[in-house]
mmCIF file of C-alpha atoms in Angstrom:
data_model
loop_
_atom_site.group_PDB
_atom_site.id
_atom_site.type_symbol
_atom_site.label_atom_id
_atom_site.label_comp_id
_atom_site.label_asym_id
_atom_site.label_seq_id
_atom_site.Cartn_x
_atom_site.Cartn_y
_atom_site.Cartn_z
ATOM 1 C CA MET A 271 -121.808 -182.636 -4.768
ATOM 2 C CA VAL A 272 -122.812 -179.373 -3.675
ATOM 3 C CA GLU A 273 -126.343 -180.579 -4.119
ATOM 4 C CA LYS A 274 -125.969 -183.842 -2.525
ATOM 5 C CA ASP A 275 -124.525 -181.695 0.378
ATOM 6 C CA LYS A 276 -127.829 -179.553 0.607
ATOM 7 C CA GLN A 277 -129.917 -182.922 0.255
ATOM 8 C CA VAL A 278 -127.757 -184.189 3.261
ATOM 9 C CA GLN A 279 -128.186 -180.658 5.224
ATOM 10 C CA LEU A 280 -131.953 -180.952 4.637
ATOM 11 C CA LYS A 281 -132.390 -184.111 5.482
ATOM 12 C CA ASN A 282 -130.516 -183.792 8.559
ATOM 13 C CA TYR A 283 -132.738 -180.998 9.417
ATOM 14 C CA ASN A 284 -136.139 -182.748 8.912
ATOM 15 C CA ARG A 285 -134.590 -185.267 11.309
ATOM 16 C CA ARG A 286 -133.568 -183.119 13.986
ATOM 17 C CA SER A 287 -136.951 -180.878 13.844
ATOM 18 C CA VAL A 288 -138.944 -183.981 14.131
ATOM 19 C CA LEU A 289 -136.988 -185.238 16.957
ATOM 20 C CA ASN A 290 -137.157 -181.951 19.104
ATOM 21 C CA TYR A 291 -140.893 -181.654 18.691
ATOM 22 C CA ILE A 292 -141.378 -185.169 20.167
ATOM 23 C CA ARG A 293 -138.823 -184.065 22.963
ATOM 24 C CA LYS A 294 -140.949 -181.123 23.277
ATOM 25 C CA ASN A 295 -144.511 -182.754 23.334
ATOM 26 C CA LYS A 296 -143.145 -185.771 25.132
ATOM 27 C CA THR A 297 -144.684 -188.254 22.517
ATOM 28 C CA ALA A 298 -145.874 -187.639 19.068
ATOM 29 C CA THR A 299 -148.178 -189.550 16.220
ATOM 30 C CA LYS A 300 -147.102 -189.936 12.522
ATOM 31 C CA ALA A 301 -150.253 -187.689 11.841
ATOM 32 C CA GLY A 302 -149.495 -185.226 14.510
ATOM 33 C CA LEU A 303 -145.921 -185.396 12.965
ATOM 34 C CA SER A 304 -147.166 -184.710 9.474
ATOM 35 C CA ALA A 305 -149.492 -182.058 10.483
ATOM 36 C CA ALA A 306 -146.658 -179.866 13.089
ATOM 37 C CA SER A 307 -144.118 -180.246 10.295
ATOM 38 C CA GLY A 308 -145.726 -179.722 6.969
ATOM 39 C CA LEU A 309 -143.856 -183.146 5.669
ATOM 40 C CA THR A 310 -145.888 -185.913 4.080
ATOM 41 C CA PHE A 311 -147.353 -189.091 6.070
ATOM 42 C CA MET A 312 -144.547 -191.274 4.040
ATOM 43 C CA ALA A 313 -141.701 -188.526 4.899
ATOM 44 C CA ILE A 314 -142.583 -188.816 8.332
ATOM 45 C CA LYS A 315 -142.870 -192.284 8.374
ATOM 46 C CA LYS A 316 -139.490 -192.942 7.176
ATOM 47 C CA ILE A 317 -137.601 -190.472 8.921
ATOM 48 C CA LEU A 318 -139.036 -192.279 12.041
ATOM 49 C CA GLU A 319 -137.992 -195.546 11.036
ATOM 50 C CA GLU A 320 -134.704 -193.923 10.613
ATOM 51 C CA LEU A 321 -134.249 -192.596 14.154
ATOM 52 C CA GLU A 322 -136.246 -195.634 15.593
ATOM 53 C CA GLY A 323 -133.097 -197.695 13.755
ATOM 54 C CA LEU A 324 -130.568 -195.455 15.508
ATOM 55 C CA ASN A 325 -132.258 -195.713 18.969
ATOM 56 C CA LEU A 326 -133.034 -192.102 18.989
ATOM 57 C CA ILE A 327 -136.985 -192.662 19.655
ATOM 58 C CA ARG A 328 -138.806 -195.840 20.677
ATOM 59 C CA ARG A 329 -142.428 -196.583 20.216
ATOM 60 C CA ASP A 330 -144.412 -195.281 23.307
ATOM 61 C CA GLU A 331 -148.038 -196.365 24.280
ATOM 62 C CA MET A 332 -150.619 -196.515 21.575
ATOM 63 C CA GLU A 333 -153.126 -193.450 21.279
ATOM 64 C CA GLY A 334 -156.453 -193.806 20.656
ATOM 65 C CA VAL A 335 -157.656 -191.621 17.613
ATOM 66 C CA GLY A 336 -161.240 -193.039 17.437
ATOM 67 C CA VAL A 337 -163.567 -195.943 18.023
ATOM 68 C CA GLY A 338 -161.715 -199.434 17.594
ATOM 69 C CA ARG A 339 -158.492 -197.341 16.139
ATOM 70 C CA LYS A 340 -155.376 -196.731 17.641
ATOM 71 C CA ALA A 341 -151.903 -194.989 16.377
ATOM 72 C CA VAL A 342 -148.301 -195.926 17.350
ATOM 73 C CA SER A 343 -146.765 -192.865 19.250
ATOM 74 C CA TYR A 344 -143.318 -192.059 19.556
ATOM 75 C CA ALA A 345 -140.978 -190.725 21.869
ATOM 76 C CA VAL A 346 -137.485 -189.811 22.750
ATOM 77 C CA ASN A 347 -135.319 -193.188 24.295
ATOM 78 C CA GLU A 348 -134.482 -191.308 27.330
ATOM 79 C CA VAL A 349 -131.669 -193.996 28.120
ATOM 80 C CA TYR A 350 -129.676 -193.521 24.660
ATOM 81 C CA ARG A 351 -127.506 -190.924 26.562
ATOM 82 C CA TYR A 352 -127.291 -189.125 30.138
ATOM 83 C CA THR A 353 -127.018 -185.453 31.407
ATOM 84 C CA ILE A 354 -125.453 -183.876 34.652
ATOM 85 C CA GLY A 355 -127.029 -180.992 35.752
ATOM 86 C CA ILE A 356 -125.511 -178.586 38.436
ATOM 87 C CA HIS A 357 -127.681 -175.589 39.851
ATOM 88 C CA ILE A 358 -125.831 -173.264 42.210
ATOM 89 C CA ASN A 359 -127.736 -170.878 44.538
ATOM 90 C CA LYS A 360 -126.706 -169.219 47.933
ATOM 91 C CA PHE A 361 -128.768 -171.991 50.305
ATOM 92 C CA VAL A 362 -128.031 -174.959 48.152
ATOM 93 C CA THR A 363 -125.670 -176.665 45.402
ATOM 94 C CA SER A 364 -127.370 -179.271 43.767
ATOM 95 C CA VAL A 365 -125.610 -182.001 42.008
ATOM 96 C CA ALA A 366 -128.286 -184.472 39.516
ATOM 97 C CA LEU A 367 -127.902 -187.166 37.095
ATOM 98 C CA MET A 368 -130.659 -187.350 34.062
ATOM 99 C CA ASN A 369 -132.005 -189.303 31.309
ATOM 100 C CA LEU A 370 -133.043 -187.483 28.122
ATOM 101 C CA ARG A 371 -136.640 -186.723 29.000
ATOM 102 C CA GLY A 372 -135.312 -184.754 32.113
ATOM 103 C CA ASP A 373 -136.182 -187.144 34.792
ATOM 104 C CA ILE A 374 -133.596 -187.428 38.009
ATOM 105 C CA LEU A 375 -131.816 -190.422 38.778
ATOM 106 C CA GLN A 376 -129.940 -189.065 41.243
ATOM 107 C CA ILE A 377 -129.147 -186.070 43.038
ATOM 108 C CA LYS A 378 -127.198 -184.597 45.644
ATOM 109 C CA ARG A 379 -127.473 -181.584 47.833
ATOM 110 C CA TYR A 380 -124.591 -179.580 49.410
ATOM 111 C CA PRO A 381 -125.831 -176.898 51.794
ATOM 112 C CA MET A 382 -123.837 -173.364 51.128
ATOM 113 C CA GLU A 383 -122.476 -172.777 54.686
ATOM 114 C CA GLU A 384 -121.190 -169.490 55.173
ATOM 115 C CA ASP A 385 -117.462 -170.767 55.397
ATOM 116 C CA MET A 386 -117.685 -172.765 52.450
ATOM 117 C CA GLY A 387 -114.086 -172.402 52.351
ATOM 118 C CA SER A 388 -111.676 -171.872 49.020
ATOM 119 C CA GLN A 389 -112.554 -171.838 45.465
ATOM 120 C CA TYR A 390 -110.752 -174.969 45.261
ATOM 121 C CA ALA A 391 -112.269 -176.817 47.827
ATOM 122 C CA PHE A 392 -115.696 -175.899 45.954
ATOM 123 C CA MET A 393 -115.032 -177.251 43.054
ATOM 124 C CA ASP A 394 -113.414 -180.180 44.638
ATOM 125 C CA MET A 395 -117.065 -180.731 45.985
ATOM 126 C CA LEU A 396 -119.047 -180.111 42.655
ATOM 127 C CA ALA A 397 -116.556 -182.958 40.935
ATOM 128 C CA GLY A 398 -117.132 -185.530 43.858
ATOM 129 C CA GLY A 399 -120.863 -184.829 43.346
ATOM 130 C CA VAL A 400 -120.569 -185.469 39.472
ATOM 131 C CA ARG A 401 -118.473 -188.747 40.540
ATOM 132 C CA GLU A 402 -121.010 -189.601 43.086
ATOM 133 C CA VAL A 403 -124.410 -189.680 41.148
ATOM 134 C CA ILE A 404 -123.134 -191.404 38.247
ATOM 135 C CA ALA A 405 -121.697 -194.334 40.620
ATOM 136 C CA GLN A 406 -125.049 -194.514 42.341
ATOM 137 C CA ALA A 407 -126.958 -194.685 39.322
ATOM 138 C CA GLY A 408 -124.568 -197.125 37.695
ATOM 139 C CA ILE A 409 -124.218 -195.299 34.447
ATOM 140 C CA GLU A 410 -121.495 -195.969 31.952
ATOM 141 C CA ARG A 411 -119.295 -193.178 32.029
ATOM 142 C CA GLU A 412 -119.154 -192.583 28.421
ATOM 143 C CA LYS A 413 -122.910 -192.121 28.219
ATOM 144 C CA ILE A 414 -123.004 -189.044 29.685
ATOM 145 C CA LEU A 415 -123.218 -186.435 27.180
ATOM 146 C CA GLY A 416 -121.717 -183.544 29.435
ATOM 147 C CA ILE A 417 -122.162 -181.054 32.273
ATOM 148 C CA GLY A 418 -124.795 -178.214 32.322
ATOM 149 C CA VAL A 419 -124.063 -175.559 35.399
ATOM 150 C CA GLY A 420 -126.971 -173.006 36.337
ATOM 151 C CA VAL A 421 -124.802 -170.347 38.480
ATOM 152 C CA PRO A 422 -125.778 -166.562 39.652
ATOM 153 C CA GLY A 423 -124.798 -164.244 37.527
ATOM 154 C CA PRO A 424 -122.876 -162.023 35.925
ATOM 155 C CA LEU A 425 -121.040 -164.023 33.594
ATOM 156 C CA HIS A 426 -118.419 -163.239 31.379
ATOM 157 C CA ALA A 427 -120.305 -164.566 27.763
ATOM 158 C CA LYS A 428 -117.494 -165.558 26.246
ATOM 159 C CA ALA A 429 -114.442 -166.465 28.887
ATOM 160 C CA ASP A 430 -117.411 -168.852 30.866
ATOM 161 C CA ILE A 431 -116.088 -166.855 34.205
ATOM 162 C CA VAL A 432 -118.383 -166.077 36.876
ATOM 163 C CA LEU A 433 -118.094 -162.325 37.577
ATOM 164 C CA THR A 434 -119.259 -161.083 40.609
ATOM 165 C CA PRO A 435 -122.688 -162.594 42.015
ATOM 166 C CA SER A 436 -123.581 -160.518 44.890
ATOM 167 C CA ASN A 437 -125.037 -163.276 47.493
ATOM 168 C CA ILE A 438 -122.148 -165.491 46.815
ATOM 169 C CA PRO A 439 -118.824 -163.857 46.893
ATOM 170 C CA MET A 440 -117.077 -167.040 46.957
ATOM 171 C CA LEU A 441 -117.677 -167.562 43.318
ATOM 172 C CA ARG A 442 -116.247 -164.060 42.431
ATOM 173 C CA TYR A 443 -113.775 -164.301 39.384
ATOM 174 C CA LEU A 444 -114.139 -168.675 39.530
ATOM 175 C CA PRO A 445 -113.387 -169.759 35.906
ATOM 176 C CA LEU A 446 -115.797 -172.734 36.743
ATOM 177 C CA LYS A 447 -115.803 -174.251 33.443
ATOM 178 C CA GLU A 448 -112.168 -174.656 32.476
ATOM 179 C CA ILE A 449 -111.608 -176.162 36.206
ATOM 180 C CA LEU A 450 -114.437 -178.247 35.885
ATOM 181 C CA GLU A 451 -113.825 -179.385 32.869
ATOM 182 C CA GLU A 452 -110.375 -180.607 33.725
ATOM 183 C CA LYS A 453 -111.634 -182.042 37.060
ATOM 184 C CA THR A 454 -114.234 -184.499 35.480
ATOM 185 C CA GLY A 455 -113.173 -184.558 31.703
ATOM 186 C CA TYR A 456 -116.315 -183.827 30.727
ATOM 187 C CA ARG A 457 -117.730 -180.850 28.301
ATOM 188 C CA VAL A 458 -119.190 -178.546 30.564
ATOM 189 C CA PHE A 459 -122.011 -175.730 29.300
ATOM 190 C CA MET A 460 -122.509 -172.975 31.746
ATOM 191 C CA GLN A 461 -125.732 -170.528 31.636
ATOM 192 C CA LYS A 462 -126.967 -168.324 34.412
ATOM 193 C CA ASP A 463 -128.964 -169.993 36.894
ATOM 194 C CA THR A 464 -132.375 -168.103 35.732
ATOM 195 C CA ASN A 465 -131.776 -168.976 32.253
ATOM 196 C CA VAL A 466 -131.511 -172.400 33.009
ATOM 197 C CA ILE A 467 -134.678 -172.484 35.463
ATOM 198 C CA ALA A 468 -136.322 -170.981 32.007
ATOM 199 C CA PHE A 469 -134.852 -173.626 30.066
ATOM 200 C CA GLY A 470 -136.391 -176.426 32.246
ATOM 201 C CA GLU A 471 -139.689 -175.050 32.645
ATOM 202 C CA TYR A 472 -139.534 -174.739 28.724
ATOM 203 C CA TRP A 473 -138.814 -178.483 28.181
ATOM 204 C CA ASN A 474 -140.276 -179.954 31.450
ATOM 205 C CA GLY A 475 -142.842 -177.625 32.872
ATOM 206 C CA ASN A 476 -146.488 -177.140 31.914
ATOM 207 C CA THR A 477 -145.355 -175.712 28.564
ATOM 208 C CA ARG A 478 -146.787 -177.831 25.809
ATOM 209 C CA ASP A 479 -147.309 -175.977 22.749
ATOM 210 C CA ILE A 480 -145.770 -172.561 24.290
ATOM 211 C CA TYR A 481 -142.583 -171.440 22.661
ATOM 212 C CA ASP A 482 -141.993 -168.311 24.468
ATOM 213 C CA LEU A 483 -141.997 -167.730 28.199
ATOM 214 C CA ILE A 484 -140.571 -165.665 31.062
ATOM 215 C CA TYR A 485 -139.204 -167.209 33.877
ATOM 216 C CA ILE A 486 -139.429 -165.105 37.078
ATOM 217 C CA ASP A 487 -137.198 -166.064 40.255
ATOM 218 C CA VAL A 488 -138.267 -164.061 43.172
ATOM 219 C CA ASP A 489 -135.746 -165.354 45.794
ATOM 220 C CA MET A 490 -132.675 -163.887 48.024
ATOM 221 C CA GLY A 491 -132.291 -161.904 44.366
ATOM 222 C CA ILE A 492 -134.434 -161.214 41.867
ATOM 223 C CA GLY A 493 -133.648 -162.055 38.077
ATOM 224 C CA SER A 494 -135.278 -163.763 35.271
ATOM 225 C CA GLY A 495 -134.992 -165.857 31.930
ATOM 226 C CA LEU A 496 -136.300 -165.470 28.580
ATOM 227 C CA ILE A 497 -137.145 -168.305 26.241
ATOM 228 C CA ILE A 498 -137.854 -166.754 22.706
ATOM 229 C CA ASP A 499 -138.978 -169.131 19.822
ATOM 230 C CA GLY A 500 -137.772 -172.320 21.701
ATOM 231 C CA ARG A 501 -134.145 -170.845 22.401
ATOM 232 C CA MET A 502 -132.537 -169.337 25.686
ATOM 233 C CA ASN A 503 -132.195 -165.327 24.591
ATOM 234 C CA ILE A 504 -129.225 -164.509 27.150
ATOM 235 C CA GLY A 505 -128.707 -160.834 24.733
ATOM 236 C CA ALA A 506 -125.646 -159.097 22.764
ATOM 237 C CA ASN A 507 -123.477 -159.238 26.448
ATOM 238 C CA GLY A 508 -125.280 -162.030 28.012
ATOM 239 C CA ILE A 509 -127.680 -159.648 30.661
ATOM 240 C CA ALA A 510 -130.731 -160.525 29.097
ATOM 241 C CA GLY A 511 -133.453 -161.237 31.899
ATOM 242 C CA GLU A 512 -131.402 -158.645 34.511
ATOM 243 C CA PHE A 513 -135.229 -158.206 35.592
ATOM 244 C CA GLY A 514 -133.865 -157.454 39.219
ATOM 245 C CA HIS A 515 -132.303 -154.527 37.826
ATOM 246 C CA ILE A 516 -135.476 -152.928 36.696
ATOM 247 C CA ILE A 517 -135.351 -149.246 38.213
ATOM 248 C CA LEU A 518 -138.550 -148.517 39.751
ATOM 249 C CA ASP A 519 -137.858 -145.581 42.095
ATOM 250 C CA VAL A 520 -134.493 -143.469 40.946
ATOM 251 C CA ASN A 521 -134.743 -141.857 44.397
ATOM 252 C CA GLY A 522 -135.137 -145.849 46.135
ATOM 253 C CA PRO A 523 -132.654 -147.789 48.513
ATOM 254 C CA LEU A 524 -129.131 -148.205 46.947
ATOM 255 C CA CYS A 525 -128.847 -151.389 45.239
ATOM 256 C CA SER A 526 -125.748 -153.804 44.840
ATOM 257 C CA CYS A 527 -125.369 -152.855 41.128
ATOM 258 C CA GLY A 528 -124.657 -149.269 42.614
ATOM 259 C CA ASN A 529 -127.702 -147.878 40.845
ATOM 260 C CA ARG A 530 -130.788 -146.800 43.225
ATOM 261 C CA GLY A 531 -134.460 -147.895 43.549
ATOM 262 C CA CYS A 532 -134.064 -151.227 41.798
ATOM 263 C CA LEU A 533 -136.526 -153.927 42.021
ATOM 264 C CA GLU A 534 -134.001 -156.291 43.840
ATOM 265 C CA ALA A 535 -133.191 -153.408 46.215
ATOM 266 C CA MET A 536 -137.021 -153.273 47.074
ATOM 267 C CA SER A 537 -138.786 -156.737 46.776
ATOM 268 C CA SER A 538 -135.800 -159.432 47.173
ATOM 269 C CA GLY A 539 -135.457 -161.871 50.105
ATOM 270 C CA SER A 540 -132.673 -159.655 51.083
ATOM 271 C CA ALA A 541 -134.297 -156.315 50.927
ATOM 272 C CA ILE A 542 -137.195 -157.887 52.862
ATOM 273 C CA LEU A 543 -134.702 -158.269 55.543
ATOM 274 C CA LYS A 544 -133.265 -155.013 55.198
ATOM 275 C CA GLU A 545 -136.642 -153.602 55.600
ATOM 276 C CA LEU A 546 -137.974 -155.977 58.391
ATOM 277 C CA ARG A 547 -134.947 -154.459 60.524
ATOM 278 C CA ARG A 548 -135.641 -151.100 59.907
ATOM 279 C CA GLN A 549 -139.116 -151.195 60.909
ATOM 280 C CA LEU A 550 -138.179 -153.042 64.071
ATOM 281 C CA GLU A 551 -135.829 -150.364 65.397
ATOM 282 C CA THR A 552 -139.424 -148.574 66.595
ATOM 283 C CA GLU A 553 -141.146 -152.072 67.494
ATOM 284 C CA ARG A 554 -139.522 -152.829 70.698
ATOM 285 C CA ASN A 555 -142.596 -155.342 71.819
ATOM 286 C CA HIS A 556 -142.085 -157.276 68.521
ATOM 287 C CA PRO A 557 -141.043 -160.824 69.066
ATOM 288 C CA LEU A 558 -138.174 -160.474 66.654
ATOM 289 C CA PHE A 559 -136.964 -157.098 68.467
ATOM 290 C CA GLU A 560 -133.785 -158.650 70.516
ATOM 291 C CA ARG A 561 -132.636 -160.388 67.250
ATOM 292 C CA ARG A 562 -133.252 -157.840 64.511
ATOM 293 C CA ASP A 563 -129.919 -158.434 63.503
ATOM 294 C CA LYS A 564 -129.465 -161.907 63.098
ATOM 295 C CA LEU A 565 -132.573 -162.428 60.970
ATOM 296 C CA VAL A 566 -133.007 -164.981 58.498
ATOM 297 C CA ILE A 567 -135.555 -165.356 55.861
ATOM 298 C CA GLU A 568 -137.419 -168.168 57.567
ATOM 299 C CA ASP A 569 -138.059 -165.618 60.166
ATOM 300 C CA VAL A 570 -140.552 -163.707 58.113
ATOM 301 C CA PHE A 571 -142.180 -166.781 56.540
ATOM 302 C CA GLU A 572 -142.318 -168.104 60.345
ATOM 303 C CA MET A 573 -144.065 -164.519 61.476
ATOM 304 C CA ALA A 574 -146.505 -164.383 58.328
ATOM 305 C CA GLY A 575 -147.320 -167.981 59.039
ATOM 306 C CA GLY A 576 -148.310 -166.817 62.357
ATOM 307 C CA LYS A 577 -150.315 -163.669 61.006
ATOM 308 C CA ASP A 578 -148.234 -160.996 62.385
ATOM 309 C CA LEU A 579 -149.184 -157.934 60.674
ATOM 310 C CA LEU A 580 -145.488 -156.175 59.863
ATOM 311 C CA ALA A 581 -143.889 -159.257 58.286
ATOM 312 C CA ILE A 582 -147.285 -159.862 56.229
ATOM 313 C CA SER A 583 -147.326 -156.103 55.440
ATOM 314 C CA ILE A 584 -143.645 -156.212 54.069
ATOM 315 C CA LEU A 585 -144.184 -159.731 52.015
ATOM 316 C CA ASN A 586 -147.145 -157.920 50.363
ATOM 317 C CA GLN A 587 -145.359 -154.771 49.192
ATOM 318 C CA SER A 588 -142.394 -156.606 48.088
ATOM 319 C CA ALA A 589 -145.381 -158.948 46.035
ATOM 320 C CA PHE A 590 -146.574 -155.394 44.848
ATOM 321 C CA TYR A 591 -143.598 -154.429 43.339
ATOM 322 C CA VAL A 592 -142.853 -157.456 41.473
ATOM 323 C CA GLY A 593 -146.176 -157.187 40.060
ATOM 324 C CA ILE A 594 -145.936 -153.775 38.922
ATOM 325 C CA ALA A 595 -142.286 -154.890 37.297
ATOM 326 C CA ALA A 596 -143.966 -157.834 35.470
ATOM 327 C CA ALA A 597 -146.886 -155.713 34.041
ATOM 328 C CA ASN A 598 -143.623 -153.709 32.359
ATOM 329 C CA LEU A 599 -141.871 -156.871 31.294
ATOM 330 C CA ILE A 600 -145.622 -157.925 29.831
ATOM 331 C CA ASN A 601 -145.976 -154.328 28.022
ATOM 332 C CA ILE A 602 -142.634 -154.992 26.238
ATOM 333 C CA LEU A 603 -142.482 -159.006 25.345
ATOM 334 C CA ASP A 604 -146.235 -159.792 25.998
ATOM 335 C CA PRO A 605 -144.990 -163.492 26.535
ATOM 336 C CA ARG A 606 -147.380 -166.602 25.855
ATOM 337 C CA LYS A 607 -146.528 -167.863 29.674
ATOM 338 C CA ILE A 608 -144.781 -166.382 32.739
ATOM 339 C CA VAL A 609 -143.320 -168.908 35.167
ATOM 340 C CA LEU A 610 -142.814 -167.346 38.815
ATOM 341 C CA GLY A 611 -140.442 -169.577 41.462
ATOM 342 C CA GLY A 612 -137.839 -169.124 43.804
ATOM 343 C CA ILE A 613 -137.955 -168.837 47.923
ATOM 344 C CA LEU A 614 -140.569 -166.059 47.993
ATOM 345 C CA ILE A 615 -143.131 -167.682 45.919
ATOM 346 C CA GLN A 616 -142.939 -171.214 47.324
ATOM 347 C CA ARG A 617 -143.114 -170.652 51.201
ATOM 348 C CA TYR A 618 -145.665 -167.329 51.098
ATOM 349 C CA PRO A 619 -148.846 -168.317 49.387
ATOM 350 C CA ARG A 620 -150.196 -164.710 48.384
ATOM 351 C CA TYR A 621 -147.405 -163.679 46.940
ATOM 352 C CA PHE A 622 -148.392 -165.332 43.767
ATOM 353 C CA ASP A 623 -151.545 -164.138 43.924
ATOM 354 C CA ILE A 624 -150.344 -160.478 44.611
ATOM 355 C CA VAL A 625 -147.966 -160.292 41.578
ATOM 356 C CA LYS A 626 -150.580 -161.836 39.428
ATOM 357 C CA ASP A 627 -153.595 -159.435 40.086
ATOM 358 C CA VAL A 628 -151.062 -156.041 40.130
ATOM 359 C CA ALA A 629 -149.624 -157.284 36.837
ATOM 360 C CA ASN A 630 -152.849 -157.893 35.246
ATOM 361 C CA SER A 631 -154.703 -154.775 36.404
ATOM 362 C CA HIS A 632 -151.470 -153.010 34.832
ATOM 363 C CA ARG A 633 -151.724 -154.617 31.490
ATOM 364 C CA PRO A 634 -152.812 -152.054 28.452
ATOM 365 C CA ARG A 635 -156.562 -151.618 28.639
ATOM 366 C CA GLY A 636 -158.540 -154.408 26.440
ATOM 367 C CA ALA A 637 -155.527 -156.789 26.360
ATOM 368 C CA ARG A 638 -156.109 -160.401 27.039
ATOM 369 C CA GLU A 639 -154.447 -161.752 30.532
ATOM 370 C CA ASN A 640 -151.288 -163.366 30.113
ATOM 371 C CA ASP A 641 -150.873 -166.906 31.666
ATOM 372 C CA MET A 642 -149.002 -166.804 34.469
ATOM 373 C CA GLU A 643 -148.525 -169.893 37.138
ATOM 374 C CA ILE A 644 -146.109 -171.449 39.604
ATOM 375 C CA SER A 645 -142.830 -173.054 38.811
ATOM 376 C CA ALA A 646 -144.202 -176.757 38.026
ATOM 377 C CA LEU A 647 -140.504 -178.213 38.823
ATOM 378 C CA GLY A 648 -140.354 -176.268 42.193
ATOM 379 C CA GLU A 649 -136.739 -176.626 43.922
ATOM 380 C CA ASN A 650 -135.548 -179.043 40.883
ATOM 381 C CA ALA A 651 -135.888 -176.836 38.123
ATOM 382 C CA GLY A 652 -132.585 -175.473 38.304
ATOM 383 C CA VAL A 653 -130.830 -178.932 37.708
ATOM 384 C CA ILE A 654 -133.448 -180.072 35.125
ATOM 385 C CA GLY A 655 -132.843 -177.275 33.091
ATOM 386 C CA ALA A 656 -128.727 -177.845 33.490
ATOM 387 C CA GLY A 657 -129.214 -180.996 32.091
ATOM 388 C CA GLU A 658 -131.831 -179.861 29.351
ATOM 389 C CA VAL A 659 -128.851 -177.204 27.910
ATOM 390 C CA VAL A 660 -126.802 -180.409 27.597
ATOM 391 C CA ALA A 661 -129.647 -182.312 25.895
ATOM 392 C CA ASP A 662 -130.079 -179.467 23.722
ATOM 393 C CA TYR A 663 -126.939 -179.216 22.303
ATOM 394 C CA PHE A 664 -127.178 -182.973 21.761
ATOM 395 C CA PHE A 665 -130.455 -182.527 19.564
ATOM 396 C CA SER A 666 -129.143 -179.791 18.105
ATOM 397 C CA GLU A 667 -125.441 -180.212 17.175
ATOM 398 C CA GLU A 668 -123.833 -183.685 17.994
ATOM 399 C CA VAL A 669 -126.849 -185.317 16.569
ATOM 400 C CA ASN A 670 -125.738 -184.754 13.451
ATOM 401 C CA GLU A 671 -122.520 -187.365 14.112
ATOM 402 C CA VAL A 672 -125.191 -189.741 14.749
ATOM 403 C CA PHE A 673 -127.126 -189.019 11.431
ATOM 404 C CA VAL A 674 -123.807 -190.004 9.458
ATOM 405 C CA LYS A 675 -124.276 -193.469 10.099
ATOM 406 C CA ASN A 676 -127.659 -193.351 8.005
ATOM 407 C CA VAL A 677 -127.044 -190.857 5.516
#
């Protein structure tokens, strides 16, 4: 009996490996799967037949493999089940319904007003958004695998409670997972926002054949998400990836975390606004002088677009510090790929180039440049990644229950 159990476990492991290889690469052929897995061509053929029989995969377009020859390729059956992704940030909360390929079928966006009201009202909004995207897509309720949520950290790793996000005070100590499960009836998976964005880039960005990456979010706050060997790395206490709290100057400005000279206190969108206000005090002829106490980040981008040297110099200095911090990260982890996103990357074109140049100029002499690029998923990276957290749990754990039908 023990031997039979081991055989079943091995069989299911091979099935999961094949499924996740196809999922990562979007499509795969029998020959490609055999080469990647080390399994024989006949073993792969049998696994594919089983997975196709369970409706977990489907035959895709024929791939050319030579003159006059075509090979059948396979893809995950994207309509087998669906996921819900929620991404919460300072400006907007997005709720989306996706298929298993990460395609967004329906999405709702809710502006994060200053007077959002109570936590109860916010949770009602989230639950209402979930119901609305499901209804608009016309998907049967039982075909939804669950809800993934990306929320600004820090989080209580075990209790799934939002702790003290500095940019959204309304979320402090909110038991979001528990309340959302109660309101929707679905299982909820909650992770730090930058972790789910990194996961979205891993599964759906320009990352084929890449299993290690770092996502750096340069927004009103600064953070990062780490993917190592295809898995999200949250650390022993759930605080891995607190990139914004790398200390660059022990005598620098006070950060919301209580330390001085953190990257977030020197380079984030919030830090840029503080620095612009400070410098405007002596620039009485500047167009923004009269409204220096009511600045928003859009003001900075607008002035930079108009070639205002003050705005440009502050943005460039911010990018320089991020580049230095990225160089430190490269020297420690040496990732295959670094993806940058966030409002500063999206709205100020030179920002990425400065970060890349500074990071590469501070790598060890003789070392190759690390692959660095702008997020391929843009503003949808968060909801896509949140949905992929749900999908990943299904393909790693729950799919074993499906396999029971074909032991």
